[in-house]
Amino acid sequence: MSKKNYKLEAKSLNAYYGNFHALKDINIAMEEKAVTAFIGPSGCGKSTFLRTLNRMNDYIDGFRVEGEILLDNRDIYGKDVRVDELRKEVGMVFQKPNPFPKTIFENVVYGLRIQGIKDKRVLAETAETSLRQTALWDEVKDKLDKSALALSGGQQQRLCIARALAISPSVILMDEPTSALDPISTAKIEELIYELKKDYTIVIVTHNMQQAGRVSDQTAFFYMGELVEFSKTKIMFTSPKHERTQNYITGRFG
Amino acid sequence: MNHIDLELERLKSKLMDMWDLVEYQLQSGHEAMLKADHELAAKVVKLGRKVNNYDVKIDSMCENLLALYTPVAVDLRLILATLKINANLERIGDTAEGISMFVQQQERPFLPELLEKTNTYAMFTEAIAMFADCRKAYKASNTELARTVIKRDKMLNKIYRKSDDVVAAYLQIYPESIKECLALLSIIKKVERVGDQITNIAEEIIFYRDAKVVKHKSKKKKKANGNDNSENA
């Protein structure tokens, strides 16, 4: 086990919203440059867990974490960790595409501008690379100065992924990234995830079981704040160990 | 290329690898029989384990594809067809092994006269040729070729049906050849089965490419008395 290259690890992780015990003793180790999917019914804790991975929950009143989350073997809740530095390392993409009301170009380089990068060549190169990585370049290269809000939903979501990539993170968190998209846009994002895992560690929350099957290497099934089962997606979808997992993925939950 | 396309290509190429092995088993089984070559026969038998591994691997690849990609339409048919083709390939491999086991008991090659009268050589050669064409049909998605392969099975059946009488007549003249004749009859029966299995595979190719079910059609056609215009025998 120890020989494996784990990018992200949770050790005895507990999380609370006030008195509510949202995550119960989670232990999980996610491999580098692989896709890990979180599945489970609404309210099972999968999104909460995803958000603890880049401390998105810090702003929620009464939210509290116990245990450790290790990114490259370093506890991201450690006192010496700066949240803005962490977010550079761990990017995030949300359910609804949320481009800023700015041009396409400005959306992609937004993170760089915040970091104080002004060199036009650097900005232009990064924008092109990121847009190429998300297979958006050919579609938008002639209208980089147009508003991002004029793009289709699927394009907007790929733009948001490009924006996340522009600050060169090593981990990308995706919270139901295709649930607001049509099937073709969904397929494009899924292909994109498949491409991106060559360079990035990806964690995706999805309500779509088939999507977990298609895109992920490993799947974690959460239920009532517990991690019920975590294994290779192949195994999870052909011979899950726990009956609860089986009932959930076969749609017999209840 | 789509992710699922990559996986399907991997599946197909795995099946082709298995096909090559089984084709080698069948050809070598034939050659071993003609020469009573025990060494070659042993080699065919030994290859069985490798074929079995392919069988298990391909089954599990299909299982994973079904579970992870929820394939539909042509993708679904490809996987369903592959499952069945896989099973038939494994059976053909087994048959080649069975023939080779007979060969290992053989003290000398079959008498040319006996082979000629029973048409064993022609039958075996045709089965091997059908198998090769079936492979071509799968690789090129050529359902026309698959249909001709199915028709050719008739010749194998004909030879098989006559073999009892031919051997019985032969035995009346050479009663001392009884052991040899029994072994040959078993081999003929096995080759006839190979013909059926190749037919099954060809039917699956048609199912995969044309979404048409052509198996079990010949009887219906006879009953319909020519009303059925389909060319599927």
PDB file of C-alpha atoms in Angstrom, chain A:
ATOM      1  CA  MET A   1       0.000   0.000   0.000  1.00  0.00           C
ATOM      2  CA  SER A   2       2.616   2.522   1.052  1.00  0.00           C
ATOM      3  CA  LYS A   3       4.435   2.201  -2.256  1.00  0.00           C
ATOM      4  CA  LYS A   4       1.491   3.701  -4.114  1.00  0.00           C
ATOM      5  CA  ASN A   5       1.576   7.300  -5.094  1.00  0.00           C
ATOM      6  CA  TYR A   6      -1.365   8.811  -3.285  1.00  0.00           C
ATOM      7  CA  LYS A   7      -2.182  12.367  -4.168  1.00  0.00           C
ATOM      8  CA  LEU A   8      -4.952  12.927  -1.673  1.00  0.00           C
ATOM      9  CA  GLU A   9      -5.649  11.075   1.531  1.00  0.00           C
ATOM     10  CA  ALA A  10      -8.228  11.471   4.247  1.00  0.00           C
ATOM     11  CA  LYS A  11      -7.413   9.985   7.620  1.00  0.00           C
ATOM     12  CA  SER A  12     -10.074   9.557  10.288  1.00  0.00           C
ATOM     13  CA  LEU A  13     -11.884  12.547   8.891  1.00  0.00           C
ATOM     14  CA  ASN A  14     -14.977  13.786  10.691  1.00  0.00           C
ATOM     15  CA  ALA A  15     -16.918  16.856   9.701  1.00  0.00           C
ATOM     16  CA  TYR A  16     -19.736  18.687  11.475  1.00  0.00           C
ATOM     17  CA  TYR A  17     -22.227  21.376  10.585  1.00  0.00           C
ATOM     18  CA  GLY A  18     -22.911  22.569  14.127  1.00  0.00           C
ATOM     19  CA  ASN A  19     -24.258  19.466  15.864  1.00  0.00           C
ATOM     20  CA  PHE A  20     -24.858  17.587  12.673  1.00  0.00           C
ATOM     21  CA  HIS A  21     -22.240  14.920  12.087  1.00  0.00           C
ATOM     22  CA  ALA A  22     -21.906  15.130   8.296  1.00  0.00           C
ATOM     23  CA  LEU A  23     -18.871  12.937   7.670  1.00  0.00           C
ATOM     24  CA  LYS A  24     -18.064   9.983   9.878  1.00  0.00           C
ATOM     25  CA  ASP A  25     -14.554   8.677  10.154  1.00  0.00           C
ATOM     26  CA  ILE A  26     -13.649   8.814   6.480  1.00  0.00           C
ATOM     27  CA  ASN A  27     -10.480   7.047   5.433  1.00  0.00           C
ATOM     28  CA  ILE A  28      -9.637   7.133   1.780  1.00  0.00           C
ATOM     29  CA  ALA A  29      -6.561   7.377  -0.429  1.00  0.00           C
ATOM     30  CA  MET A  30      -6.812   8.692  -3.960  1.00  0.00           C
ATOM     31  CA  GLU A  31      -4.218   7.912  -6.574  1.00  0.00           C
ATOM     32  CA  GLU A  32      -2.362  10.493  -8.562  1.00  0.00           C
ATOM     33  CA  LYS A  33      -3.416  11.137 -12.160  1.00  0.00           C
ATOM     34  CA  ALA A  34      -6.544   9.093 -11.828  1.00  0.00           C
ATOM     35  CA  VAL A  35     -10.225   9.923 -11.659  1.00  0.00           C
ATOM     36  CA  THR A  36     -12.064   9.221  -8.435  1.00  0.00           C
ATOM     37  CA  ALA A  37     -15.846   9.441  -8.449  1.00  0.00           C
ATOM     38  CA  PHE A  38     -18.022  10.039  -5.381  1.00  0.00           C
ATOM     39  CA  ILE A  39     -21.506   8.620  -5.596  1.00  0.00           C
ATOM     40  CA  GLY A  40     -24.361   8.301  -3.150  1.00  0.00           C
ATOM     41  CA  PRO A  41     -27.870   9.606  -2.508  1.00  0.00           C
ATOM     42  CA  SER A  42     -28.496  13.290  -1.765  1.00  0.00           C
ATOM     43  CA  GLY A  43     -27.294  14.310   1.634  1.00  0.00           C
ATOM     44  CA  CYS A  44     -24.856  11.434   1.951  1.00  0.00           C
ATOM     45  CA  GLY A  45     -21.884  13.735   2.421  1.00  0.00           C
ATOM     46  CA  LYS A  46     -20.172  13.362  -0.920  1.00  0.00           C
ATOM     47  CA  SER A  47     -20.251  17.065  -1.776  1.00  0.00           C
ATOM     48  CA  THR A  48     -19.286  18.021   1.760  1.00  0.00           C
ATOM     49  CA  PHE A  49     -16.302  15.741   1.474  1.00  0.00           C
ATOM     50  CA  LEU A  50     -15.357  17.135  -1.929  1.00  0.00           C
ATOM     51  CA  ARG A  51     -15.463  20.624  -0.475  1.00  0.00           C
ATOM     52  CA  THR A  52     -13.234  19.716   2.434  1.00  0.00           C
ATOM     53  CA  LEU A  53     -10.569  18.833  -0.135  1.00  0.00           C
ATOM     54  CA  ASN A  54      -9.924  22.484  -0.924  1.00  0.00           C
ATOM     55  CA  ARG A  55     -11.418  23.955   2.246  1.00  0.00           C
ATOM     56  CA  MET A  56     -14.458  25.387   0.519  1.00  0.00           C
ATOM     57  CA  ASN A  57     -16.441  24.699   3.666  1.00  0.00           C
ATOM     58  CA  ASP A  58     -14.308  27.022   5.793  1.00  0.00           C
ATOM     59  CA  TYR A  59     -16.746  29.859   5.214  1.00  0.00           C
ATOM     60  CA  ILE A  60     -19.759  27.987   6.515  1.00  0.00           C
ATOM     61  CA  ASP A  61     -20.723  28.954  10.045  1.00  0.00           C
ATOM     62  CA  GLY A  62     -20.418  26.127  12.499  1.00  0.00           C
ATOM     63  CA  PHE A  63     -18.518  23.904  10.100  1.00  0.00           C
ATOM     64  CA  ARG A  64     -15.716  21.993  11.742  1.00  0.00           C
ATOM     65  CA  VAL A  65     -13.307  19.287  10.633  1.00  0.00           C
ATOM     66  CA  GLU A  66     -11.431  16.696  12.668  1.00  0.00           C
ATOM     67  CA  GLY A  67      -8.791  14.379  11.332  1.00  0.00           C
ATOM     68  CA  GLU A  68      -6.442  14.953   8.446  1.00  0.00           C
ATOM     69  CA  ILE A  69      -6.567  15.578   4.744  1.00  0.00           C
ATOM     70  CA  LEU A  70      -3.218  15.074   3.129  1.00  0.00           C
ATOM     71  CA  LEU A  71      -2.320  16.586  -0.196  1.00  0.00           C
ATOM     72  CA  ASP A  72       1.066  15.223  -1.244  1.00  0.00           C
ATOM     73  CA  ASN A  73       1.448  14.032   2.344  1.00  0.00           C
ATOM     74  CA  ARG A  74       0.864  17.488   3.803  1.00  0.00           C
ATOM     75  CA  ASP A  75      -2.170  18.229   5.968  1.00  0.00           C
ATOM     76  CA  ILE A  76      -4.175  20.925   4.205  1.00  0.00           C
ATOM     77  CA  TYR A  77      -5.791  21.916   7.511  1.00  0.00           C
ATOM     78  CA  GLY A  78      -2.354  22.490   9.026  1.00  0.00           C
ATOM     79  CA  LYS A  79      -1.677  25.896  10.583  1.00  0.00           C
ATOM     80  CA  ASP A  80       1.038  26.743   8.096  1.00  0.00           C
ATOM     81  CA  VAL A  81      -1.211  26.230   5.080  1.00  0.00           C
ATOM     82  CA  ARG A  82      -2.440  29.300   3.226  1.00  0.00           C
ATOM     83  CA  VAL A  83      -5.838  28.720   1.728  1.00  0.00           C
ATOM     84  CA  ASP A  84      -5.106  30.772  -1.399  1.00  0.00           C
ATOM     85  CA  GLU A  85      -1.986  28.698  -2.023  1.00  0.00           C
ATOM     86  CA  LEU A  86      -4.019  25.522  -1.519  1.00  0.00           C
ATOM     87  CA  ARG A  87      -6.613  26.646  -4.052  1.00  0.00           C
ATOM     88  CA  LYS A  88      -3.882  27.148  -6.645  1.00  0.00           C
ATOM     89  CA  GLU A  89      -3.042  23.520  -6.189  1.00  0.00           C
ATOM     90  CA  VAL A  90      -6.645  22.286  -6.003  1.00  0.00           C
ATOM     91  CA  GLY A  91      -8.970  23.800  -8.587  1.00  0.00           C
ATOM     92  CA  MET A  92     -12.717  23.424  -8.620  1.00  0.00           C
ATOM     93  CA  VAL A  93     -15.510  23.263 -11.163  1.00  0.00           C
ATOM     94  CA  PHE A  94     -19.139  23.553 -10.140  1.00  0.00           C
ATOM     95  CA  GLN A  95     -22.470  22.150 -11.164  1.00  0.00           C
ATOM     96  CA  LYS A  96     -23.676  25.223 -12.993  1.00  0.00           C
ATOM     97  CA  PRO A  97     -21.209  26.874 -15.322  1.00  0.00           C
ATOM     98  CA  ASN A  98     -20.251  30.128 -13.618  1.00  0.00           C
ATOM     99  CA  PRO A  99     -18.208  32.248 -16.017  1.00  0.00           C
ATOM    100  CA  PHE A 100     -17.584  35.814 -14.899  1.00  0.00           C
ATOM    101  CA  PRO A 101     -19.382  38.534 -16.832  1.00  0.00           C
ATOM    102  CA  LYS A 102     -16.180  39.300 -18.690  1.00  0.00           C
ATOM    103  CA  THR A 103     -14.633  38.368 -21.998  1.00  0.00           C
ATOM    104  CA  ILE A 104     -13.657  34.788 -22.720  1.00  0.00           C
ATOM    105  CA  PHE A 105     -10.004  35.766 -22.510  1.00  0.00           C
ATOM    106  CA  GLU A 106     -10.383  37.552 -19.190  1.00  0.00           C
ATOM    107  CA  ASN A 107     -12.222  34.574 -17.741  1.00  0.00           C
ATOM    108  CA  VAL A 108      -9.364  32.214 -18.527  1.00  0.00           C
ATOM    109  CA  VAL A 109      -6.596  34.477 -17.248  1.00  0.00           C
ATOM    110  CA  TYR A 110      -8.534  35.671 -14.218  1.00  0.00           C
ATOM    111  CA  GLY A 111      -6.535  33.582 -11.761  1.00  0.00           C
ATOM    112  CA  LEU A 112      -3.270  34.771 -13.245  1.00  0.00           C
ATOM    113  CA  ARG A 113      -4.279  38.422 -12.996  1.00  0.00           C
ATOM    114  CA  ILE A 114      -5.148  37.889  -9.337  1.00  0.00           C
ATOM    115  CA  GLN A 115      -1.677  36.506  -8.852  1.00  0.00           C
ATOM    116  CA  GLY A 116      -0.350  39.742 -10.304  1.00  0.00           C
ATOM    117  CA  ILE A 117       0.856  38.385 -13.604  1.00  0.00           C
ATOM    118  CA  LYS A 118       0.839  41.168 -16.191  1.00  0.00           C
ATOM    119  CA  ASP A 119       3.104  39.861 -18.938  1.00  0.00           C
ATOM    120  CA  LYS A 120       0.856  39.832 -21.998  1.00  0.00           C
ATOM    121  CA  ARG A 121       2.723  36.996 -23.638  1.00  0.00           C
ATOM    122  CA  VAL A 122       2.375  34.781 -20.567  1.00  0.00           C
ATOM    123  CA  LEU A 123      -1.322  35.570 -20.334  1.00  0.00           C
ATOM    124  CA  ALA A 124      -1.940  34.888 -24.019  1.00  0.00           C
ATOM    125  CA  GLU A 125       0.044  31.657 -23.987  1.00  0.00           C
ATOM    126  CA  THR A 126      -1.679  30.380 -20.871  1.00  0.00           C
ATOM    127  CA  ALA A 127      -5.083  31.247 -22.294  1.00  0.00           C
ATOM    128  CA  GLU A 128      -4.366  29.366 -25.499  1.00  0.00           C
ATOM    129  CA  THR A 129      -2.933  26.320 -23.726  1.00  0.00           C
ATOM    130  CA  SER A 130      -5.850  26.102 -21.311  1.00  0.00           C
ATOM    131  CA  LEU A 131      -8.434  26.549 -24.044  1.00  0.00           C
ATOM    132  CA  ARG A 132      -6.715  23.905 -26.149  1.00  0.00           C
ATOM    133  CA  GLN A 133      -6.682  21.514 -23.200  1.00  0.00           C
ATOM    134  CA  THR A 134     -10.424  21.858 -22.911  1.00  0.00           C
ATOM    135  CA  ALA A 135     -10.907  21.491 -26.678  1.00  0.00           C
ATOM    136  CA  LEU A 136     -12.401  24.960 -26.787  1.00  0.00           C
ATOM    137  CA  TRP A 137      -9.668  26.819 -28.659  1.00  0.00           C
ATOM    138  CA  ASP A 138     -10.946  26.195 -32.178  1.00  0.00           C
ATOM    139  CA  GLU A 139     -14.423  27.216 -31.154  1.00  0.00           C
ATOM    140  CA  VAL A 140     -13.516  30.508 -29.486  1.00  0.00           C
ATOM    141  CA  LYS A 141     -10.149  31.643 -30.858  1.00  0.00           C
ATOM    142  CA  ASP A 142     -11.809  34.274 -33.047  1.00  0.00           C
ATOM    143  CA  LYS A 143     -13.959  35.710 -30.305  1.00  0.00           C
ATOM    144  CA  LEU A 144     -11.734  35.832 -27.269  1.00  0.00           C
ATOM    145  CA  ASP A 145     -12.814  39.425 -26.668  1.00  0.00           C
ATOM    146  CA  LYS A 146     -16.498  38.532 -26.689  1.00  0.00           C
ATOM    147  CA  SER A 147     -18.492  37.972 -23.525  1.00  0.00           C
ATOM    148  CA  ALA A 148     -18.203  34.518 -22.017  1.00  0.00           C
ATOM    149  CA  LEU A 149     -21.894  34.662 -21.263  1.00  0.00           C
ATOM    150  CA  ALA A 150     -22.638  34.388 -24.983  1.00  0.00           C
ATOM    151  CA  LEU A 151     -21.256  30.843 -25.064  1.00  0.00           C
ATOM    152  CA  SER A 152     -23.481  27.786 -24.830  1.00  0.00           C
ATOM    153  CA  GLY A 153     -23.820  26.021 -21.480  1.00  0.00           C
ATOM    154  CA  GLY A 154     -21.451  23.259 -22.487  1.00  0.00           C
ATOM    155  CA  GLN A 155     -18.888  25.752 -23.763  1.00  0.00           C
ATOM    156  CA  GLN A 156     -19.231  27.797 -20.587  1.00  0.00           C
ATOM    157  CA  GLN A 157     -18.504  24.731 -18.512  1.00  0.00           C
ATOM    158  CA  ARG A 158     -15.418  23.938 -20.582  1.00  0.00           C
ATOM    159  CA  LEU A 159     -14.397  27.570 -20.172  1.00  0.00           C
ATOM    160  CA  CYS A 160     -14.695  27.183 -16.412  1.00  0.00           C
ATOM    161  CA  ILE A 161     -12.499  24.104 -16.604  1.00  0.00           C
ATOM    162  CA  ALA A 162     -10.000  26.091 -18.707  1.00  0.00           C
ATOM    163  CA  ARG A 163     -10.076  28.831 -16.062  1.00  0.00           C
ATOM    164  CA  ALA A 164      -9.297  26.228 -13.414  1.00  0.00           C
ATOM    165  CA  LEU A 165      -6.448  24.791 -15.496  1.00  0.00           C
ATOM    166  CA  ALA A 166      -4.884  28.203 -16.181  1.00  0.00           C
ATOM    167  CA  ILE A 167      -3.441  28.456 -12.678  1.00  0.00           C
ATOM    168  CA  SER A 168      -1.846  24.991 -13.158  1.00  0.00           C
ATOM    169  CA  PRO A 169      -3.359  23.056 -10.300  1.00  0.00           C
ATOM    170  CA  SER A 170      -2.485  19.402  -9.785  1.00  0.00           C
ATOM    171  CA  VAL A 171      -5.937  18.419  -8.532  1.00  0.00           C
ATOM    172  CA  ILE A 172      -9.297  19.334 -10.045  1.00  0.00           C
ATOM    173  CA  LEU A 173     -12.469  18.899  -8.037  1.00  0.00           C
ATOM    174  CA  MET A 174     -15.696  18.678  -9.991  1.00  0.00           C
ATOM    175  CA  ASP A 175     -19.066  18.935  -8.304  1.00  0.00           C
ATOM    176  CA  GLU A 176     -21.616  17.417 -10.695  1.00  0.00           C
ATOM    177  CA  PRO A 177     -20.011  19.187 -13.637  1.00  0.00           C
ATOM    178  CA  THR A 178     -22.487  17.975 -16.245  1.00  0.00           C
ATOM    179  CA  SER A 179     -25.815  17.893 -14.467  1.00  0.00           C
ATOM    180  CA  ALA A 180     -26.858  21.159 -16.097  1.00  0.00           C
ATOM    181  CA  LEU A 181     -25.724  20.126 -19.573  1.00  0.00           C
ATOM    182  CA  ASP A 182     -27.246  18.329 -22.540  1.00  0.00           C
ATOM    183  CA  PRO A 183     -25.997  14.829 -23.515  1.00  0.00           C
ATOM    184  CA  ILE A 184     -23.600  16.017 -26.229  1.00  0.00           C
ATOM    185  CA  SER A 185     -21.974  18.607 -23.989  1.00  0.00           C
ATOM    186  CA  THR A 186     -21.870  15.961 -21.267  1.00  0.00           C
ATOM    187  CA  ALA A 187     -20.072  13.559 -23.582  1.00  0.00           C
ATOM    188  CA  LYS A 188     -17.543  16.283 -24.424  1.00  0.00           C
ATOM    189  CA  ILE A 189     -16.831  16.983 -20.773  1.00  0.00           C
ATOM    190  CA  GLU A 190     -16.474  13.261 -20.114  1.00  0.00           C
ATOM    191  CA  GLU A 191     -13.967  12.912 -22.955  1.00  0.00           C
ATOM    192  CA  LEU A 192     -12.197  15.933 -21.542  1.00  0.00           C
ATOM    193  CA  ILE A 193     -11.963  14.326 -18.103  1.00  0.00           C
ATOM    194  CA  TYR A 194     -10.484  11.252 -19.752  1.00  0.00           C
ATOM    195  CA  GLU A 195      -7.841  13.429 -21.436  1.00  0.00           C
ATOM    196  CA  LEU A 196      -7.120  15.538 -18.376  1.00  0.00           C
ATOM    197  CA  LYS A 197      -6.346  12.622 -16.124  1.00  0.00           C
ATOM    198  CA  LYS A 198      -3.074  12.158 -17.981  1.00  0.00           C
ATOM    199  CA  ASP A 199      -1.867  15.304 -16.214  1.00  0.00           C
ATOM    200  CA  TYR A 200      -4.220  15.901 -13.310  1.00  0.00           C
ATOM    201  CA  THR A 201      -5.746  14.138 -10.359  1.00  0.00           C
ATOM    202  CA  ILE A 202      -9.492  14.475 -10.694  1.00  0.00           C
ATOM    203  CA  VAL A 203     -12.206  14.015  -8.117  1.00  0.00           C
ATOM    204  CA  ILE A 204     -15.770  14.165  -9.341  1.00  0.00           C
ATOM    205  CA  VAL A 205     -19.090  14.095  -7.547  1.00  0.00           C
ATOM    206  CA  THR A 206     -21.833  12.758  -9.746  1.00  0.00           C
ATOM    207  CA  HIS A 207     -25.468  11.760  -9.430  1.00  0.00           C
ATOM    208  CA  ASN A 208     -25.213   9.944 -12.686  1.00  0.00           C
ATOM    209  CA  MET A 209     -24.083   6.413 -11.949  1.00  0.00           C
ATOM    210  CA  GLN A 210     -23.278   5.700 -15.573  1.00  0.00           C
ATOM    211  CA  GLN A 211     -21.064   8.734 -15.620  1.00  0.00           C
ATOM    212  CA  ALA A 212     -19.092   7.389 -12.688  1.00  0.00           C
ATOM    213  CA  GLY A 213     -18.755   4.140 -14.635  1.00  0.00           C
ATOM    214  CA  ARG A 214     -17.604   5.834 -17.788  1.00  0.00           C
ATOM    215  CA  VAL A 215     -15.113   8.342 -16.448  1.00  0.00           C
ATOM    216  CA  SER A 216     -13.654   7.101 -13.199  1.00  0.00           C
ATOM    217  CA  ASP A 217     -10.917   4.705 -12.222  1.00  0.00           C
ATOM    218  CA  GLN A 218     -12.058   4.412  -8.634  1.00  0.00           C
ATOM    219  CA  THR A 219     -15.423   5.007  -7.061  1.00  0.00           C
ATOM    220  CA  ALA A 220     -16.397   5.841  -3.518  1.00  0.00           C
ATOM    221  CA  PHE A 221     -19.942   5.192  -2.340  1.00  0.00           C
ATOM    222  CA  PHE A 222     -21.124   7.415   0.501  1.00  0.00           C
ATOM    223  CA  TYR A 223     -24.218   6.849   2.582  1.00  0.00           C
ATOM    224  CA  MET A 224     -25.392   8.860   5.603  1.00  0.00           C
ATOM    225  CA  GLY A 225     -21.998  10.445   6.048  1.00  0.00           C
ATOM    226  CA  GLU A 226     -20.120   7.171   5.895  1.00  0.00           C
ATOM    227  CA  LEU A 227     -17.825   5.865   3.237  1.00  0.00           C
ATOM    228  CA  VAL A 228     -19.483   2.509   2.624  1.00  0.00           C
ATOM    229  CA  GLU A 229     -17.289   1.227  -0.137  1.00  0.00           C
ATOM    230  CA  PHE A 230     -14.278   2.415  -2.061  1.00  0.00           C
ATOM    231  CA  SER A 231     -12.776   0.357  -4.832  1.00  0.00           C
ATOM    232  CA  LYS A 232     -11.861   0.222  -8.467  1.00  0.00           C
ATOM    233  CA  THR A 233     -14.836   1.325 -10.521  1.00  0.00           C
ATOM    234  CA  LYS A 234     -14.729  -1.934 -12.477  1.00  0.00           C
ATOM    235  CA  ILE A 235     -15.160  -3.895  -9.275  1.00  0.00           C
ATOM    236  CA  MET A 236     -17.743  -1.522  -7.852  1.00  0.00           C
ATOM    237  CA  PHE A 237     -19.922  -1.898 -10.946  1.00  0.00           C
ATOM    238  CA  THR A 238     -19.546  -5.639 -11.449  1.00  0.00           C
ATOM    239  CA  SER A 239     -19.200  -7.094  -7.971  1.00  0.00           C
ATOM    240  CA  PRO A 240     -19.590  -4.586  -5.148  1.00  0.00           C
ATOM    241  CA  LYS A 241     -18.740  -5.963  -1.740  1.00  0.00           C
ATOM    242  CA  HIS A 242     -21.563  -4.349   0.228  1.00  0.00           C
ATOM    243  CA  GLU A 243     -25.226  -4.919  -0.236  1.00  0.00           C
ATOM    244  CA  ARG A 244     -25.996  -1.238   0.254  1.00  0.00           C
ATOM    245  CA  THR A 245     -23.691  -0.380  -2.626  1.00  0.00           C
ATOM    246  CA  GLN A 246     -25.331  -2.982  -4.792  1.00  0.00           C
ATOM    247  CA  ASN A 247     -28.804  -1.716  -3.947  1.00  0.00           C
ATOM    248  CA  TYR A 248     -27.810   1.835  -4.726  1.00  0.00           C
ATOM    249  CA  ILE A 249     -26.085   1.239  -8.038  1.00  0.00           C
ATOM    250  CA  THR A 250     -28.816  -1.088  -9.258  1.00  0.00           C
ATOM    251  CA  GLY A 251     -31.443   1.510  -8.361  1.00  0.00           C
ATOM    252  CA  ARG A 252     -33.047  -0.658  -5.662  1.00  0.00           C
ATOM    253  CA  PHE A 253     -32.294   1.699  -2.858  1.00  0.00           C
ATOM    254  CA  GLY A 254     -34.930   2.118  -0.227  1.00  0.00           C
TER     255      GLY A 254
END
